[in-house]
PDB file of C-alpha atoms in Angstrom:
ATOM      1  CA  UNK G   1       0.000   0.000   0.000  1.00 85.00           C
ATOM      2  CA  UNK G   2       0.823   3.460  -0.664  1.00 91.00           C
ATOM      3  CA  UNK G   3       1.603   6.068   2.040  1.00 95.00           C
ATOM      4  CA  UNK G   4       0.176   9.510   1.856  1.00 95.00           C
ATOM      5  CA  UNK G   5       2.741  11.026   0.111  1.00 90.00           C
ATOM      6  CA  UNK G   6       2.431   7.694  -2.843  1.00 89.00           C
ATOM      7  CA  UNK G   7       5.488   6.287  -1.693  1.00 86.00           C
ATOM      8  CA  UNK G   8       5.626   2.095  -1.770  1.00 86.00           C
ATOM      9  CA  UNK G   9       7.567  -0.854  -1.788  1.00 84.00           C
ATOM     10  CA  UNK G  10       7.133  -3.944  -2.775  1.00 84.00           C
ATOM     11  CA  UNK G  11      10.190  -7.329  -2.033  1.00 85.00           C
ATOM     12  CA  UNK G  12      10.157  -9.829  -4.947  1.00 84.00           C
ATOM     13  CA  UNK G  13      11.577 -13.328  -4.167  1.00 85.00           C
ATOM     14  CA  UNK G  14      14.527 -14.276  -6.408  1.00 83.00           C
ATOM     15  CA  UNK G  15      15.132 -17.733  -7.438  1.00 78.00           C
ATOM     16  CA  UNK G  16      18.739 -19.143  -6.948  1.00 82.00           C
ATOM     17  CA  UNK G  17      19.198 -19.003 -10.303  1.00 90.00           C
ATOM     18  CA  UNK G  18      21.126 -15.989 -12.341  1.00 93.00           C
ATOM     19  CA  UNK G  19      17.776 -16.368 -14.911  1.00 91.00           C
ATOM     20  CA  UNK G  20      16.897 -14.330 -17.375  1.00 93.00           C
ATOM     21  CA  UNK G  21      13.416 -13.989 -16.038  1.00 93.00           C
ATOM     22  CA  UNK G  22      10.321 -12.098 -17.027  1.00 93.00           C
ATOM     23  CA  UNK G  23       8.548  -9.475 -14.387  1.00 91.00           C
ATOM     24  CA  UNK G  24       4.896  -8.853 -14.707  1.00 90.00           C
ATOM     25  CA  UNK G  25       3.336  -5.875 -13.112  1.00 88.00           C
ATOM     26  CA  UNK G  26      -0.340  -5.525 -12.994  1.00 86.00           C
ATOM     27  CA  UNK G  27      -3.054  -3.798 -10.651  1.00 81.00           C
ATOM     28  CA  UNK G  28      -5.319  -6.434 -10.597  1.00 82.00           C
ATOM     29  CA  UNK G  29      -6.231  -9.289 -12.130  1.00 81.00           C
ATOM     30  CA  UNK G  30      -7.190  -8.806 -16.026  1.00 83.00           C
ATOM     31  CA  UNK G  31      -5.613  -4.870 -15.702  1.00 85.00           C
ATOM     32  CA  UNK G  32      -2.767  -4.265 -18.556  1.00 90.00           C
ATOM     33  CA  UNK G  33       0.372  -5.245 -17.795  1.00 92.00           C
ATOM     34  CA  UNK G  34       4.298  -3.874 -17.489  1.00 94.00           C
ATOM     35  CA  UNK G  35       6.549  -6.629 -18.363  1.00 94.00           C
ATOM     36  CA  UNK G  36      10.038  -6.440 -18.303  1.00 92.00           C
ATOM     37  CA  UNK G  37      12.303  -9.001 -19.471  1.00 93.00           C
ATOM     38  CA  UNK G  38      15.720 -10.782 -19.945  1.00 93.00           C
ATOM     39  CA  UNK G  39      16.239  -9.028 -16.068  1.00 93.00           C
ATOM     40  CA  UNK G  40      19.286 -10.956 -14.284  1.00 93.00           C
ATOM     41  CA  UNK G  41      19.724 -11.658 -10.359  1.00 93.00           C
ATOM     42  CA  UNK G  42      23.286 -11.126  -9.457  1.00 94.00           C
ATOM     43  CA  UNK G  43      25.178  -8.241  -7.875  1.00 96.00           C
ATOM     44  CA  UNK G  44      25.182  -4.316  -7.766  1.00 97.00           C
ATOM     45  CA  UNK G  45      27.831  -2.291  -7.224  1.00 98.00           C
ATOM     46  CA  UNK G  46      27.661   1.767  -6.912  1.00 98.00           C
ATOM     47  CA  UNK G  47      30.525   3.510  -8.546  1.00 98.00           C
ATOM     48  CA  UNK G  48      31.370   6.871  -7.233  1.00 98.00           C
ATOM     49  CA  UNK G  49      34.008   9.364  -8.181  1.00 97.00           C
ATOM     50  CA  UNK G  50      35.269  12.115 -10.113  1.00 95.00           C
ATOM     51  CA  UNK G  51      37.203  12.425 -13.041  1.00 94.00           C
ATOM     52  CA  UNK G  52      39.172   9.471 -12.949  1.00 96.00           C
ATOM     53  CA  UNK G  53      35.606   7.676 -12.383  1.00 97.00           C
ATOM     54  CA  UNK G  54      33.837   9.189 -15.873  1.00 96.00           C
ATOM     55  CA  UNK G  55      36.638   8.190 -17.713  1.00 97.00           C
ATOM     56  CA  UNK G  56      35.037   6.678 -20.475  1.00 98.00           C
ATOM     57  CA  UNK G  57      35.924   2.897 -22.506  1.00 98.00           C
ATOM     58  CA  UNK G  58      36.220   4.343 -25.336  1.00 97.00           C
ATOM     59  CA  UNK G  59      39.307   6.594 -24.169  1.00 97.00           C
ATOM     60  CA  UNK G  60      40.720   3.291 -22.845  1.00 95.00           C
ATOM     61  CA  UNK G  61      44.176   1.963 -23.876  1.00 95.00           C
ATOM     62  CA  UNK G  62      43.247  -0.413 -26.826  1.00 96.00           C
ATOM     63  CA  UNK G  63      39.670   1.138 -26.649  1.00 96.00           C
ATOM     64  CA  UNK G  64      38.111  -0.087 -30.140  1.00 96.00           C
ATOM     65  CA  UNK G  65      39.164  -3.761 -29.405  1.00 97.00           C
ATOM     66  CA  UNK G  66      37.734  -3.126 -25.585  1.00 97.00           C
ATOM     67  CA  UNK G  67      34.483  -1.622 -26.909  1.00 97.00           C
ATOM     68  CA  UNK G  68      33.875  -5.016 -29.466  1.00 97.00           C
ATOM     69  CA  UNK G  69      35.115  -7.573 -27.085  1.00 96.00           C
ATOM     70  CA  UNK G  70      32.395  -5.881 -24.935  1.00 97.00           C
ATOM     71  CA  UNK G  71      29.765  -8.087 -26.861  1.00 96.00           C
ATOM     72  CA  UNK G  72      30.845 -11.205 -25.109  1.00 96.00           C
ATOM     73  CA  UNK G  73      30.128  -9.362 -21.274  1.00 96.00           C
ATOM     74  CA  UNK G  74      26.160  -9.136 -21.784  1.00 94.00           C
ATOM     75  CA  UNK G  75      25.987 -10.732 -18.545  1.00 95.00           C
ATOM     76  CA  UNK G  76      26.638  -6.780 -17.378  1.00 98.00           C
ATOM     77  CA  UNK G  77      24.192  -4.383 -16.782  1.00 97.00           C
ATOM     78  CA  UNK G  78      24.676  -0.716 -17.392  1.00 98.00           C
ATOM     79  CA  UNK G  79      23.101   2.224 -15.479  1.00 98.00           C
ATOM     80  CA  UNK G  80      24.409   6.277 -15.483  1.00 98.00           C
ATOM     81  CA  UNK G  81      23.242   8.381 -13.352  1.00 98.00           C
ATOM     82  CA  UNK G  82      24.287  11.717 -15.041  1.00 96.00           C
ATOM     83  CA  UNK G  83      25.942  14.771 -13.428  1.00 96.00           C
ATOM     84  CA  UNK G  84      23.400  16.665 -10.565  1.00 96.00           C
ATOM     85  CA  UNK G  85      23.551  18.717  -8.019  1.00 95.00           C
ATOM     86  CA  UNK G  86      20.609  19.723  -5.868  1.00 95.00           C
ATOM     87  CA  UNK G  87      20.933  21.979  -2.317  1.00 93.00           C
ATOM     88  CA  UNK G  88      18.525  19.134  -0.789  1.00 94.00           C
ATOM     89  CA  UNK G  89      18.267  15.310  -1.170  1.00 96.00           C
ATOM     90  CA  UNK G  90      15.707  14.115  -4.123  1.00 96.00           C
ATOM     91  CA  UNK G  91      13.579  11.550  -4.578  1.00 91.00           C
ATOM     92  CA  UNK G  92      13.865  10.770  -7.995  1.00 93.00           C
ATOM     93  CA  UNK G  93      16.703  11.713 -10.953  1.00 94.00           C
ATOM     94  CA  UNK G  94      17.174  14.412 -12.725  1.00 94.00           C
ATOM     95  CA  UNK G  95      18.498  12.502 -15.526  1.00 95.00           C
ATOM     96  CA  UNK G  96      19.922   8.934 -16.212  1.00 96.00           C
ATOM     97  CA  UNK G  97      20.902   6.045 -18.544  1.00 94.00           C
ATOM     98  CA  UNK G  98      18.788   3.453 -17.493  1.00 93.00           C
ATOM     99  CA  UNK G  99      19.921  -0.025 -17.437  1.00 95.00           C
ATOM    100  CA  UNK G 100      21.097  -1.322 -20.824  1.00 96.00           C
ATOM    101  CA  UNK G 101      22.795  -4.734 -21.701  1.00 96.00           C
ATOM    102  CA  UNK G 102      26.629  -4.478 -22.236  1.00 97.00           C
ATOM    103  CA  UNK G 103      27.654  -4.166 -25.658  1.00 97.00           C
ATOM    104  CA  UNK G 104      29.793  -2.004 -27.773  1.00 97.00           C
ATOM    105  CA  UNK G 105      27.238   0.653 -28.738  1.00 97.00           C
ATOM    106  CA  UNK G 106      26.401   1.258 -24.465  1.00 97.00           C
ATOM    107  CA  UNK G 107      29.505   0.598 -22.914  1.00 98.00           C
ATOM    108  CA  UNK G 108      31.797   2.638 -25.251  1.00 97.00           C
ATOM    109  CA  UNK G 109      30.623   5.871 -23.142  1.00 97.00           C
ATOM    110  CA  UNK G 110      30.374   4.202 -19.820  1.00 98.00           C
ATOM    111  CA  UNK G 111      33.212   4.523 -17.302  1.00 98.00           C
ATOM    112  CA  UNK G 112      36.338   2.436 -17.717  1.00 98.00           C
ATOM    113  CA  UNK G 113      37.033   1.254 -14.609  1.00 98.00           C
ATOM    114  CA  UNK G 114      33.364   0.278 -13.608  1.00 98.00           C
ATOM    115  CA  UNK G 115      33.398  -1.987 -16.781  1.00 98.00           C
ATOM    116  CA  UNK G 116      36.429  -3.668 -16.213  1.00 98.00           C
ATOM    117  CA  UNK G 117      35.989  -4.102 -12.579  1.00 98.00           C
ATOM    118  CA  UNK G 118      32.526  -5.539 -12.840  1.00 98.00           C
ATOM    119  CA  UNK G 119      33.873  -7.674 -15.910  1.00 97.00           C
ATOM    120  CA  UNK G 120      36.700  -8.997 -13.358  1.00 97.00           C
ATOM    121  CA  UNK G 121      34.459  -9.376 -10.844  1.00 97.00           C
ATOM    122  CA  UNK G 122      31.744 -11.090 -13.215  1.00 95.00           C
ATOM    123  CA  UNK G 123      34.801 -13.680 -14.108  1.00 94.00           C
ATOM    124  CA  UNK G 124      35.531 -14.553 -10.737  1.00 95.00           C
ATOM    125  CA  UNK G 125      31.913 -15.496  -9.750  1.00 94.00           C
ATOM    126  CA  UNK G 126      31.778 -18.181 -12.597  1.00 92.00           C
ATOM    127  CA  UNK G 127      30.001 -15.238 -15.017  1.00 92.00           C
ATOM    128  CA  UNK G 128      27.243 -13.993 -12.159  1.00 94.00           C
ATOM    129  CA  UNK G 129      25.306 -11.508 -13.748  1.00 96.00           C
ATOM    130  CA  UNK G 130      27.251  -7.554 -12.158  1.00 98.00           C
ATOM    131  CA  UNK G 131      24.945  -4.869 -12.663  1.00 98.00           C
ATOM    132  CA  UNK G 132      27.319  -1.170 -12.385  1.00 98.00           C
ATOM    133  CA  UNK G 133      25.586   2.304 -11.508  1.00 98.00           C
ATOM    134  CA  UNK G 134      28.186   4.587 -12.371  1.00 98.00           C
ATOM    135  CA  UNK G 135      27.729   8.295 -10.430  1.00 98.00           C
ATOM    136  CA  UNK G 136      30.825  10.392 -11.527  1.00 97.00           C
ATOM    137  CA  UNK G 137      31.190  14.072 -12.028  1.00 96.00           C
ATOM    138  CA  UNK G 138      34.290  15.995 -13.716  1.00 94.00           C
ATOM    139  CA  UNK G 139      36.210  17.366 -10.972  1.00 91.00           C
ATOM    140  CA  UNK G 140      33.981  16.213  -8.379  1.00 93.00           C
ATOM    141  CA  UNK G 141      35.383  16.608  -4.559  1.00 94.00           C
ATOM    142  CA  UNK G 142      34.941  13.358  -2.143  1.00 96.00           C
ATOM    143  CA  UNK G 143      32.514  15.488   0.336  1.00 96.00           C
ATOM    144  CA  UNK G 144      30.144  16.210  -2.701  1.00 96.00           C
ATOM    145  CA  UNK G 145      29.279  12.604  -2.811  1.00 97.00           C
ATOM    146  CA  UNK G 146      28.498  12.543   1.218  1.00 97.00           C
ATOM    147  CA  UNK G 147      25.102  13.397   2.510  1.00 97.00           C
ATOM    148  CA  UNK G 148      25.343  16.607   4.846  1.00 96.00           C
ATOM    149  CA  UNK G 149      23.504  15.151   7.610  1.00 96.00           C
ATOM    150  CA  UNK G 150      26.573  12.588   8.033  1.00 96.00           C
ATOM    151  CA  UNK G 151      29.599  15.272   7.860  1.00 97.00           C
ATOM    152  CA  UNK G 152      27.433  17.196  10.674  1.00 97.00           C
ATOM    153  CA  UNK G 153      28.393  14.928  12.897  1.00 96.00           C
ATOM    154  CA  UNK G 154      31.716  15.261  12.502  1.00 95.00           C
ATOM    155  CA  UNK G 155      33.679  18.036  14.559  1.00 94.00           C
ATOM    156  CA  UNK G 156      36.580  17.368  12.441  1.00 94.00           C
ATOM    157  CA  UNK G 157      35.044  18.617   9.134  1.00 96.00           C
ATOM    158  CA  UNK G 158      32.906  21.876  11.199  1.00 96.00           C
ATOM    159  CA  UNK G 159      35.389  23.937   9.252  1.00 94.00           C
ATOM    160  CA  UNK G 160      35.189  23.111   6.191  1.00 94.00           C
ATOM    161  CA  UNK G 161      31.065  22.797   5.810  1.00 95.00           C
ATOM    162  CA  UNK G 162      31.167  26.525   7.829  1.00 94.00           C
ATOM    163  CA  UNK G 163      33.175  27.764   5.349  1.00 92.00           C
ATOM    164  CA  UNK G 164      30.925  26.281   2.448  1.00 93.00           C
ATOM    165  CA  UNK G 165      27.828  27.401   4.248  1.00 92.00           C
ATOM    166  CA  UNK G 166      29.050  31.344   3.558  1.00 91.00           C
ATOM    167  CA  UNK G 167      29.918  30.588  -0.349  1.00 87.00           C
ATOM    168  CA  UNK G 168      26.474  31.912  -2.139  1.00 81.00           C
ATOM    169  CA  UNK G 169      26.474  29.092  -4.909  1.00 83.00           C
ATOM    170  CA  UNK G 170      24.575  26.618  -3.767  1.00 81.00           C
ATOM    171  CA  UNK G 171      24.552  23.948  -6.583  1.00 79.00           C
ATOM    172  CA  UNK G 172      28.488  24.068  -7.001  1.00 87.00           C
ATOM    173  CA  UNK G 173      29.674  20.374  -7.437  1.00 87.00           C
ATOM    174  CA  UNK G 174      32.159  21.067  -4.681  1.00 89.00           C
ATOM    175  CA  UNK G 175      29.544  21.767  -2.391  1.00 94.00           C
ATOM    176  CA  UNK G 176      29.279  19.263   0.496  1.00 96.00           C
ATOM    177  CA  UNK G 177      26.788  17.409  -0.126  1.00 96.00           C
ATOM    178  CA  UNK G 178      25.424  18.290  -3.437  1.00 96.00           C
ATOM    179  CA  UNK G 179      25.924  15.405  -5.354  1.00 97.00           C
ATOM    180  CA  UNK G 180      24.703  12.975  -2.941  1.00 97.00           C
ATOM    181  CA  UNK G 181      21.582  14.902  -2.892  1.00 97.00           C
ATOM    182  CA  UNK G 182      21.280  14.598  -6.473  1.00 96.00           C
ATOM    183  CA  UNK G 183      22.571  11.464  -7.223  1.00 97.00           C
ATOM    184  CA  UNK G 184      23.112   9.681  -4.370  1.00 98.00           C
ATOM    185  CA  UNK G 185      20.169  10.177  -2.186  1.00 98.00           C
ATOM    186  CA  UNK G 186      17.403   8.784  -5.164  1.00 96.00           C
ATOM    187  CA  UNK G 187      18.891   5.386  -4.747  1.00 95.00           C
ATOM    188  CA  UNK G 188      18.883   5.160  -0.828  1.00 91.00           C
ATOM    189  CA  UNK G 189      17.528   2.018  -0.514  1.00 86.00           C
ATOM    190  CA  UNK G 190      18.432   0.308  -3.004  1.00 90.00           C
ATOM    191  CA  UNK G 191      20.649  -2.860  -2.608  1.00 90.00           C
ATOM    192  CA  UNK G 192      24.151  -3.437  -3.278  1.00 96.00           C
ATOM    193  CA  UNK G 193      26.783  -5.102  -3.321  1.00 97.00           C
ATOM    194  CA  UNK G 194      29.125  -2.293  -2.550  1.00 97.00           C
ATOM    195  CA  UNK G 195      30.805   0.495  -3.330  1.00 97.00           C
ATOM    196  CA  UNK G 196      34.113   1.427  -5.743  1.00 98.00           C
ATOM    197  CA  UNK G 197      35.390   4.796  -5.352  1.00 97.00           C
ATOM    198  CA  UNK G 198      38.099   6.354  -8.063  1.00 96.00           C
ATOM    199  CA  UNK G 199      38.954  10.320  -7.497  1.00 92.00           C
ATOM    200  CA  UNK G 200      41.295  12.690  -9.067  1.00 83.00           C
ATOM    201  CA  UNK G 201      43.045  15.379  -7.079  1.00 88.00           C
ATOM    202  CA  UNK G 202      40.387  17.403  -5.879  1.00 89.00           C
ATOM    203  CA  UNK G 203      41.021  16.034  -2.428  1.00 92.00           C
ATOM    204  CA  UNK G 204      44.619  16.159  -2.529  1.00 91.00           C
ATOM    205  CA  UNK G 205      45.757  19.119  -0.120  1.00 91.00           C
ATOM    206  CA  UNK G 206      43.517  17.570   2.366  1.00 90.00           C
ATOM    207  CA  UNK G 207      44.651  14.332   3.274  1.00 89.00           C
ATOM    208  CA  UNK G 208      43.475  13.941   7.036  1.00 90.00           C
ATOM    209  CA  UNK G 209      40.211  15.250   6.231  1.00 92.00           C
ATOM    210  CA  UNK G 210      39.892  13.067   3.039  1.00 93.00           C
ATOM    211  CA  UNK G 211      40.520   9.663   5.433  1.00 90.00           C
ATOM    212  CA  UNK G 212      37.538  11.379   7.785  1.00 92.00           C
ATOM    213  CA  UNK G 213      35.299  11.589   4.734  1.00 94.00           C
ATOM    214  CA  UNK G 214      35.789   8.070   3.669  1.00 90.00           C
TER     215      UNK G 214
END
């Protein structure tokens, strides 16, 4: 049942198998249907970061024969949430990828090391289906990607979140906070796996801070 505000959830259980299977959704009993298919059981992982993160296949080292051996990895699932800031946490995206099928005409844009992890990782599980959700942003700083109510709690970083608080921009992607509230914070909830994390420099003058962040 929905809440007042139209918020649900529903658990669906998974068979032991990786599948495909088929997901019907209907009101009631002869309503139309949603049906979704070829959908795989297997793990999620999140992957956060900055530049180094968006850092795309097709800019790999040997990229073209990457992108077409990519065809043979359809056991991984795509999803890119794109670039957002927001000065509060959303409920929904502002704009995404949704999940596609590995192959060479999705992947080639997707982020380098999320594909080749998950393909590793897919390998090492006897070829479990990985599904990737790949939240990067050019430049991105690690406290951008924590919620604000965490780092609020933490003496250590009073500082730096007092300093931001008197900077009048309030979607800058440096922002504390501002891309977990647009990226991060629609997927709370959602299960995974866990969590890869691959930054630049943004961070770099700030090493103690940057281990109290992580």
């Amino acid at each position: 049942k929905a809440d007042a505000e139209g918020n649900w959830s529903a658990n669906i259980r998974t068979g032991s198998q990786p599948g495909p299977y088929q997901l019907e959704i209907a009101a009631a009993a002869g309503e139309p249907k949603v049906i979704f298919s070829n959908i795989k059981v297997g793990e999620v992982w999140l992957c956060v970061g900055g530049r180094n993160m968006n850092f795309p296949v097709s800019s790999a080292l040997n990229s073209e024969n990457e992108v077409e051996l990519s065809k043979n990895f359809n056991n991984l699932r795509l999803f890119n949430i794109e670039t957002h800031s927001a000065v509060s946490p959303l409920e929904d995206f502002n704009k995404v990828t949704p999940w596609t099928v590995c192959a060479p005409e999705t992947v080639k844009d997707f982020s380098a090391t999320a594909y080749f992890f998950g393909r590793e990782v897919s390998k090492s599980l006897e070829e479990m289906p990985i599904g990737l959700i790949q939240a990067s942003a050019m430049g991105a700083t690690c406290e951008a990607f924590c919620s604000r109510r965490s780092m609020d709690k933490s003496s250590d970083l009073a500082p730096m979140l007092k300093q931001w608080d008197e900077i009048v921009d309030p979607t800058s992607i440096g922002r504390p906070g501002s891309l977990f509230n647009g990226m991060i914070a629609p997927i709370r909830g959602f299960p995974i796996r866990g969590v890869i994390w691959y930054q630049g420099e943004a961070n770099s003058a700030r090493g103690d801070q940057y281990s109290k962040l992580f």
